[in-house]
Amino acid sequence: MTDDHATDGPEPERRRRLHHWLRERFGSPAAVYGLIVYSVAIAVVSDHEETLPGVLVKSVLTLVIFFVAHVFAHTLADHGRLSLGAAIGRAVRHSAGMLYSSVPSTAVLLLGTLENGDAETTVSVALIVSMVVLAVLGYSAYAERGASRALRWVGAIGTGLLGFLIVALDYAVH
């Protein structure tokens, strides 16, 4: 007699752990903020930089500068009650989502650069990927709340559109 559930047991647990890992890295406030900042950086840099490698390098450098500022702010805020090392460690862990969330769009820019792709098209795809990541986060948030599939999709579309609006408004200011 075999236990049919013996092979099924670890799989839901793996999916739960994977979902938790992804949510921690991509779904934190720092990750969402970083994704929006990075999207604006890509859009603004692409207006002033004609080459795709230039867009990639300047956008990533902009994100790194914002990441360092975020780490600095959290370190300063926590250093009164934590040692400097502990405050920096906590700040880096808290802010790391800013870097994680940029990976999909950076991958698009990097692939476009390696393939000598058209800068305008590659930048557009990278920005669309950013909005898709936001939409997936919206869907995931509604799923965690137990919402129906229809409401999850409404949440995904609304999250993606709100992200687009924020990026567009910030871009317009710059």
PDB file of C-alpha atoms in Angstrom:
ATOM      1  CA  MET A   1       0.000   0.000   0.000  1.00  0.00           C
ATOM      2  CA  THR A   2       1.423   3.367  -0.980  1.00  0.00           C
ATOM      3  CA  ASP A   3       0.729   6.684   0.551  1.00  0.00           C
ATOM      4  CA  ASP A   4      -0.384   8.938  -2.307  1.00  0.00           C
ATOM      5  CA  HIS A   5       0.003  11.989  -0.135  1.00  0.00           C
ATOM      6  CA  ALA A   6       3.651  11.284   0.651  1.00  0.00           C
ATOM      7  CA  THR A   7       4.773  12.838  -2.618  1.00  0.00           C
ATOM      8  CA  ASP A   8       2.241  15.690  -2.414  1.00  0.00           C
ATOM      9  CA  GLY A   9       3.217  16.823   1.089  1.00  0.00           C
ATOM     10  CA  PRO A  10       6.377  18.824   0.420  1.00  0.00           C
ATOM     11  CA  GLU A  11       5.111  20.488  -2.774  1.00  0.00           C
ATOM     12  CA  PRO A  12       2.511  22.823  -1.204  1.00  0.00           C
ATOM     13  CA  GLU A  13       5.072  23.699   1.458  1.00  0.00           C
ATOM     14  CA  ARG A  14       7.666  24.530  -1.243  1.00  0.00           C
ATOM     15  CA  ARG A  15       5.154  26.711  -3.063  1.00  0.00           C
ATOM     16  CA  ARG A  16       4.264  28.474   0.175  1.00  0.00           C
ATOM     17  CA  ARG A  17       7.944  29.117   0.938  1.00  0.00           C
ATOM     18  CA  LEU A  18       8.604  30.315  -2.615  1.00  0.00           C
ATOM     19  CA  HIS A  19       5.598  32.647  -2.448  1.00  0.00           C
ATOM     20  CA  HIS A  20       6.804  33.970   0.916  1.00  0.00           C
ATOM     21  CA  TRP A  21      10.345  34.489  -0.422  1.00  0.00           C
ATOM     22  CA  LEU A  22       9.076  36.315  -3.514  1.00  0.00           C
ATOM     23  CA  ARG A  23       6.635  38.424  -1.488  1.00  0.00           C
ATOM     24  CA  GLU A  24       9.372  39.455   0.962  1.00  0.00           C
ATOM     25  CA  ARG A  25      11.707  40.505  -1.840  1.00  0.00           C
ATOM     26  CA  PHE A  26       9.300  41.997  -4.359  1.00  0.00           C
ATOM     27  CA  GLY A  27       6.298  42.935  -2.214  1.00  0.00           C
ATOM     28  CA  SER A  28       7.872  45.056   0.497  1.00  0.00           C
ATOM     29  CA  PRO A  29       7.224  48.798   0.604  1.00  0.00           C
ATOM     30  CA  ALA A  30      10.898  49.365  -0.257  1.00  0.00           C
ATOM     31  CA  ALA A  31      10.558  47.100  -3.309  1.00  0.00           C
ATOM     32  CA  VAL A  32       7.472  48.877  -4.597  1.00  0.00           C
ATOM     33  CA  TYR A  33       9.053  52.287  -3.982  1.00  0.00           C
ATOM     34  CA  GLY A  34      12.293  51.139  -5.621  1.00  0.00           C
ATOM     35  CA  LEU A  35      10.453  49.838  -8.664  1.00  0.00           C
ATOM     36  CA  ILE A  36       8.667  53.158  -9.128  1.00  0.00           C
ATOM     37  CA  VAL A  37      11.869  55.185  -8.625  1.00  0.00           C
ATOM     38  CA  TYR A  38      13.729  52.903 -11.027  1.00  0.00           C
ATOM     39  CA  SER A  39      10.990  53.174 -13.650  1.00  0.00           C
ATOM     40  CA  VAL A  40      11.125  56.958 -13.462  1.00  0.00           C
ATOM     41  CA  ALA A  41      14.916  56.834 -13.684  1.00  0.00           C
ATOM     42  CA  ILE A  42      14.734  54.678 -16.819  1.00  0.00           C
ATOM     43  CA  ALA A  43      12.210  57.031 -18.432  1.00  0.00           C
ATOM     44  CA  VAL A  44      14.104  60.212 -17.559  1.00  0.00           C
ATOM     45  CA  VAL A  45      17.548  58.841 -18.419  1.00  0.00           C
ATOM     46  CA  SER A  46      16.305  57.518 -21.767  1.00  0.00           C
ATOM     47  CA  ASP A  47      15.265  61.062 -22.707  1.00  0.00           C
ATOM     48  CA  HIS A  48      18.829  62.306 -22.250  1.00  0.00           C
ATOM     49  CA  GLU A  49      20.858  59.247 -23.182  1.00  0.00           C
ATOM     50  CA  GLU A  50      20.813  57.947 -26.735  1.00  0.00           C
ATOM     51  CA  THR A  51      22.556  54.611 -26.212  1.00  0.00           C
ATOM     52  CA  LEU A  52      21.032  51.624 -24.488  1.00  0.00           C
ATOM     53  CA  PRO A  53      24.205  50.856 -22.509  1.00  0.00           C
ATOM     54  CA  GLY A  54      24.113  54.467 -21.274  1.00  0.00           C
ATOM     55  CA  VAL A  55      20.477  54.110 -20.211  1.00  0.00           C
ATOM     56  CA  LEU A  56      21.283  50.860 -18.403  1.00  0.00           C
ATOM     57  CA  VAL A  57      24.323  52.189 -16.542  1.00  0.00           C
ATOM     58  CA  LYS A  58      22.817  55.552 -15.561  1.00  0.00           C
ATOM     59  CA  SER A  59      19.507  54.018 -14.481  1.00  0.00           C
ATOM     60  CA  VAL A  60      21.221  51.376 -12.347  1.00  0.00           C
ATOM     61  CA  LEU A  61      23.520  54.001 -10.812  1.00  0.00           C
ATOM     62  CA  THR A  62      20.486  56.142  -9.981  1.00  0.00           C
ATOM     63  CA  LEU A  63      18.833  53.168  -8.275  1.00  0.00           C
ATOM     64  CA  VAL A  64      22.005  52.374  -6.325  1.00  0.00           C
ATOM     65  CA  ILE A  65      22.197  55.989  -5.128  1.00  0.00           C
ATOM     66  CA  PHE A  66      18.579  55.834  -3.938  1.00  0.00           C
ATOM     67  CA  PHE A  67      19.287  52.460  -2.292  1.00  0.00           C
ATOM     68  CA  VAL A  68      22.264  53.906  -0.409  1.00  0.00           C
ATOM     69  CA  ALA A  69      20.118  56.882   0.660  1.00  0.00           C
ATOM     70  CA  HIS A  70      17.419  54.483   1.869  1.00  0.00           C
ATOM     71  CA  VAL A  71      19.978  52.436   3.829  1.00  0.00           C
ATOM     72  CA  PHE A  72      21.443  55.636   5.281  1.00  0.00           C
ATOM     73  CA  ALA A  73      18.008  56.878   6.394  1.00  0.00           C
ATOM     74  CA  HIS A  74      17.138  53.589   8.104  1.00  0.00           C
ATOM     75  CA  THR A  75      20.583  53.302   9.679  1.00  0.00           C
ATOM     76  CA  LEU A  76      20.358  56.795  11.110  1.00  0.00           C
ATOM     77  CA  ALA A  77      16.842  56.177  12.388  1.00  0.00           C
ATOM     78  CA  ASP A  78      17.820  52.901  14.108  1.00  0.00           C
ATOM     79  CA  HIS A  79      21.301  53.765  15.330  1.00  0.00           C
ATOM     80  CA  GLY A  80      19.982  55.386  18.513  1.00  0.00           C
ATOM     81  CA  ARG A  81      18.766  52.019  19.802  1.00  0.00           C
ATOM     82  CA  LEU A  82      21.004  49.589  17.880  1.00  0.00           C
ATOM     83  CA  SER A  83      24.732  49.284  17.347  1.00  0.00           C
ATOM     84  CA  LEU A  84      25.975  50.747  14.091  1.00  0.00           C
ATOM     85  CA  GLY A  85      26.565  47.282  12.611  1.00  0.00           C
ATOM     86  CA  ALA A  86      23.114  46.059  13.606  1.00  0.00           C
ATOM     87  CA  ALA A  87      21.508  49.254  12.302  1.00  0.00           C
ATOM     88  CA  ILE A  88      23.272  48.935   8.945  1.00  0.00           C
ATOM     89  CA  GLY A  89      22.399  45.239   8.682  1.00  0.00           C
ATOM     90  CA  ARG A  90      18.758  45.916   9.434  1.00  0.00           C
ATOM     91  CA  ALA A  91      18.712  48.831   6.983  1.00  0.00           C
ATOM     92  CA  VAL A  92      20.213  46.743   4.178  1.00  0.00           C
ATOM     93  CA  ARG A  93      17.710  43.919   4.780  1.00  0.00           C
ATOM     94  CA  HIS A  94      14.838  46.408   4.852  1.00  0.00           C
ATOM     95  CA  SER A  95      15.994  48.214   1.706  1.00  0.00           C
ATOM     96  CA  ALA A  96      17.105  45.216  -0.367  1.00  0.00           C
ATOM     97  CA  GLY A  97      13.708  45.022  -2.059  1.00  0.00           C
ATOM     98  CA  MET A  98      14.624  48.161  -3.969  1.00  0.00           C
ATOM     99  CA  LEU A  99      17.333  46.160  -5.727  1.00  0.00           C
ATOM    100  CA  TYR A 100      15.341  42.931  -6.100  1.00  0.00           C
ATOM    101  CA  SER A 101      12.404  44.688  -7.729  1.00  0.00           C
ATOM    102  CA  SER A 102      14.651  46.203 -10.386  1.00  0.00           C
ATOM    103  CA  VAL A 103      15.893  42.813 -11.627  1.00  0.00           C
ATOM    104  CA  PRO A 104      13.175  42.128 -14.262  1.00  0.00           C
ATOM    105  CA  SER A 105      13.467  45.571 -15.891  1.00  0.00           C
ATOM    106  CA  THR A 106      17.252  45.505 -15.646  1.00  0.00           C
ATOM    107  CA  ALA A 107      17.250  42.106 -17.339  1.00  0.00           C
ATOM    108  CA  VAL A 108      15.265  43.597 -20.236  1.00  0.00           C
ATOM    109  CA  LEU A 109      17.706  46.516 -20.538  1.00  0.00           C
ATOM    110  CA  LEU A 110      20.696  44.169 -20.316  1.00  0.00           C
ATOM    111  CA  LEU A 111      19.321  41.789 -22.944  1.00  0.00           C
ATOM    112  CA  GLY A 112      18.523  44.708 -25.216  1.00  0.00           C
ATOM    113  CA  THR A 113      22.060  46.004 -24.748  1.00  0.00           C
ATOM    114  CA  LEU A 114      23.658  42.612 -25.437  1.00  0.00           C
ATOM    115  CA  GLU A 115      21.490  42.095 -28.520  1.00  0.00           C
ATOM    116  CA  ASN A 116      22.079  45.648 -29.826  1.00  0.00           C
ATOM    117  CA  GLY A 117      18.349  46.235 -29.572  1.00  0.00           C
ATOM    118  CA  ASP A 118      16.535  49.425 -30.387  1.00  0.00           C
ATOM    119  CA  ALA A 119      16.828  51.731 -27.358  1.00  0.00           C
ATOM    120  CA  GLU A 120      13.294  53.125 -27.550  1.00  0.00           C
ATOM    121  CA  THR A 121      11.685  49.699 -27.869  1.00  0.00           C
ATOM    122  CA  THR A 122      13.838  48.165 -25.140  1.00  0.00           C
ATOM    123  CA  VAL A 123      13.100  51.016 -22.726  1.00  0.00           C
ATOM    124  CA  SER A 124       9.380  50.686 -23.449  1.00  0.00           C
ATOM    125  CA  VAL A 125       9.482  46.945 -22.764  1.00  0.00           C
ATOM    126  CA  ALA A 126      11.455  47.511 -19.539  1.00  0.00           C
ATOM    127  CA  LEU A 127       8.830  50.012 -18.343  1.00  0.00           C
ATOM    128  CA  ILE A 128       5.991  47.658 -19.275  1.00  0.00           C
ATOM    129  CA  VAL A 129       7.719  44.877 -17.329  1.00  0.00           C
ATOM    130  CA  SER A 130       7.846  47.195 -14.292  1.00  0.00           C
ATOM    131  CA  MET A 131       4.104  47.797 -14.500  1.00  0.00           C
ATOM    132  CA  VAL A 132       3.493  44.050 -14.912  1.00  0.00           C
ATOM    133  CA  VAL A 133       5.508  43.407 -11.739  1.00  0.00           C
ATOM    134  CA  LEU A 134       3.317  45.963  -9.931  1.00  0.00           C
ATOM    135  CA  ALA A 135       0.189  44.299 -11.330  1.00  0.00           C
ATOM    136  CA  VAL A 136       1.392  40.881 -10.135  1.00  0.00           C
ATOM    137  CA  LEU A 137       1.981  42.363  -6.681  1.00  0.00           C
ATOM    138  CA  GLY A 138      -1.550  43.774  -6.702  1.00  0.00           C
ATOM    139  CA  TYR A 139      -2.966  40.403  -7.713  1.00  0.00           C
ATOM    140  CA  SER A 140      -0.913  38.695  -5.016  1.00  0.00           C
ATOM    141  CA  ALA A 141      -2.058  41.127  -2.328  1.00  0.00           C
ATOM    142  CA  TYR A 142      -5.714  40.516  -3.168  1.00  0.00           C
ATOM    143  CA  ALA A 143      -5.106  36.759  -3.280  1.00  0.00           C
ATOM    144  CA  GLU A 144      -3.599  36.872   0.211  1.00  0.00           C
ATOM    145  CA  ARG A 145      -6.754  38.601   1.411  1.00  0.00           C
ATOM    146  CA  GLY A 146      -8.848  35.769  -0.045  1.00  0.00           C
ATOM    147  CA  ALA A 147     -10.496  37.890  -2.734  1.00  0.00           C
ATOM    148  CA  SER A 148     -12.270  36.288  -5.668  1.00  0.00           C
ATOM    149  CA  ARG A 149     -10.345  35.879  -8.926  1.00  0.00           C
ATOM    150  CA  ALA A 150     -12.312  38.729 -10.492  1.00  0.00           C
ATOM    151  CA  LEU A 151     -11.385  41.089  -7.660  1.00  0.00           C
ATOM    152  CA  ARG A 152      -7.763  39.916  -7.858  1.00  0.00           C
ATOM    153  CA  TRP A 153      -7.683  40.915 -11.534  1.00  0.00           C
ATOM    154  CA  VAL A 154      -9.294  44.258 -10.758  1.00  0.00           C
ATOM    155  CA  GLY A 155      -6.661  44.769  -8.063  1.00  0.00           C
ATOM    156  CA  ALA A 156      -3.887  43.801 -10.476  1.00  0.00           C
ATOM    157  CA  ILE A 157      -5.092  46.167 -13.181  1.00  0.00           C
ATOM    158  CA  GLY A 158      -5.665  48.969 -10.679  1.00  0.00           C
ATOM    159  CA  THR A 159      -2.224  48.489  -9.129  1.00  0.00           C
ATOM    160  CA  GLY A 160      -0.528  48.487 -12.524  1.00  0.00           C
ATOM    161  CA  LEU A 161      -2.447  51.581 -13.635  1.00  0.00           C
ATOM    162  CA  LEU A 162      -1.763  53.443 -10.394  1.00  0.00           C
ATOM    163  CA  GLY A 163       1.931  52.596 -10.726  1.00  0.00           C
ATOM    164  CA  PHE A 164       1.856  53.874 -14.311  1.00  0.00           C
ATOM    165  CA  LEU A 165       0.142  57.088 -13.185  1.00  0.00           C
ATOM    166  CA  ILE A 166       2.720  57.701 -10.454  1.00  0.00           C
ATOM    167  CA  VAL A 167       5.605  57.062 -12.849  1.00  0.00           C
ATOM    168  CA  ALA A 168       4.002  59.297 -15.512  1.00  0.00           C
ATOM    169  CA  LEU A 169       3.433  62.129 -13.028  1.00  0.00           C
ATOM    170  CA  ASP A 170       6.970  61.904 -11.664  1.00  0.00           C
ATOM    171  CA  TYR A 171       8.352  61.756 -15.197  1.00  0.00           C
ATOM    172  CA  ALA A 172       6.322  64.851 -16.131  1.00  0.00           C
ATOM    173  CA  VAL A 173       7.804  66.744 -13.173  1.00  0.00           C
ATOM    174  CA  HIS A 174      11.331  65.847 -14.261  1.00  0.00           C
TER     175      HIS A 174
END
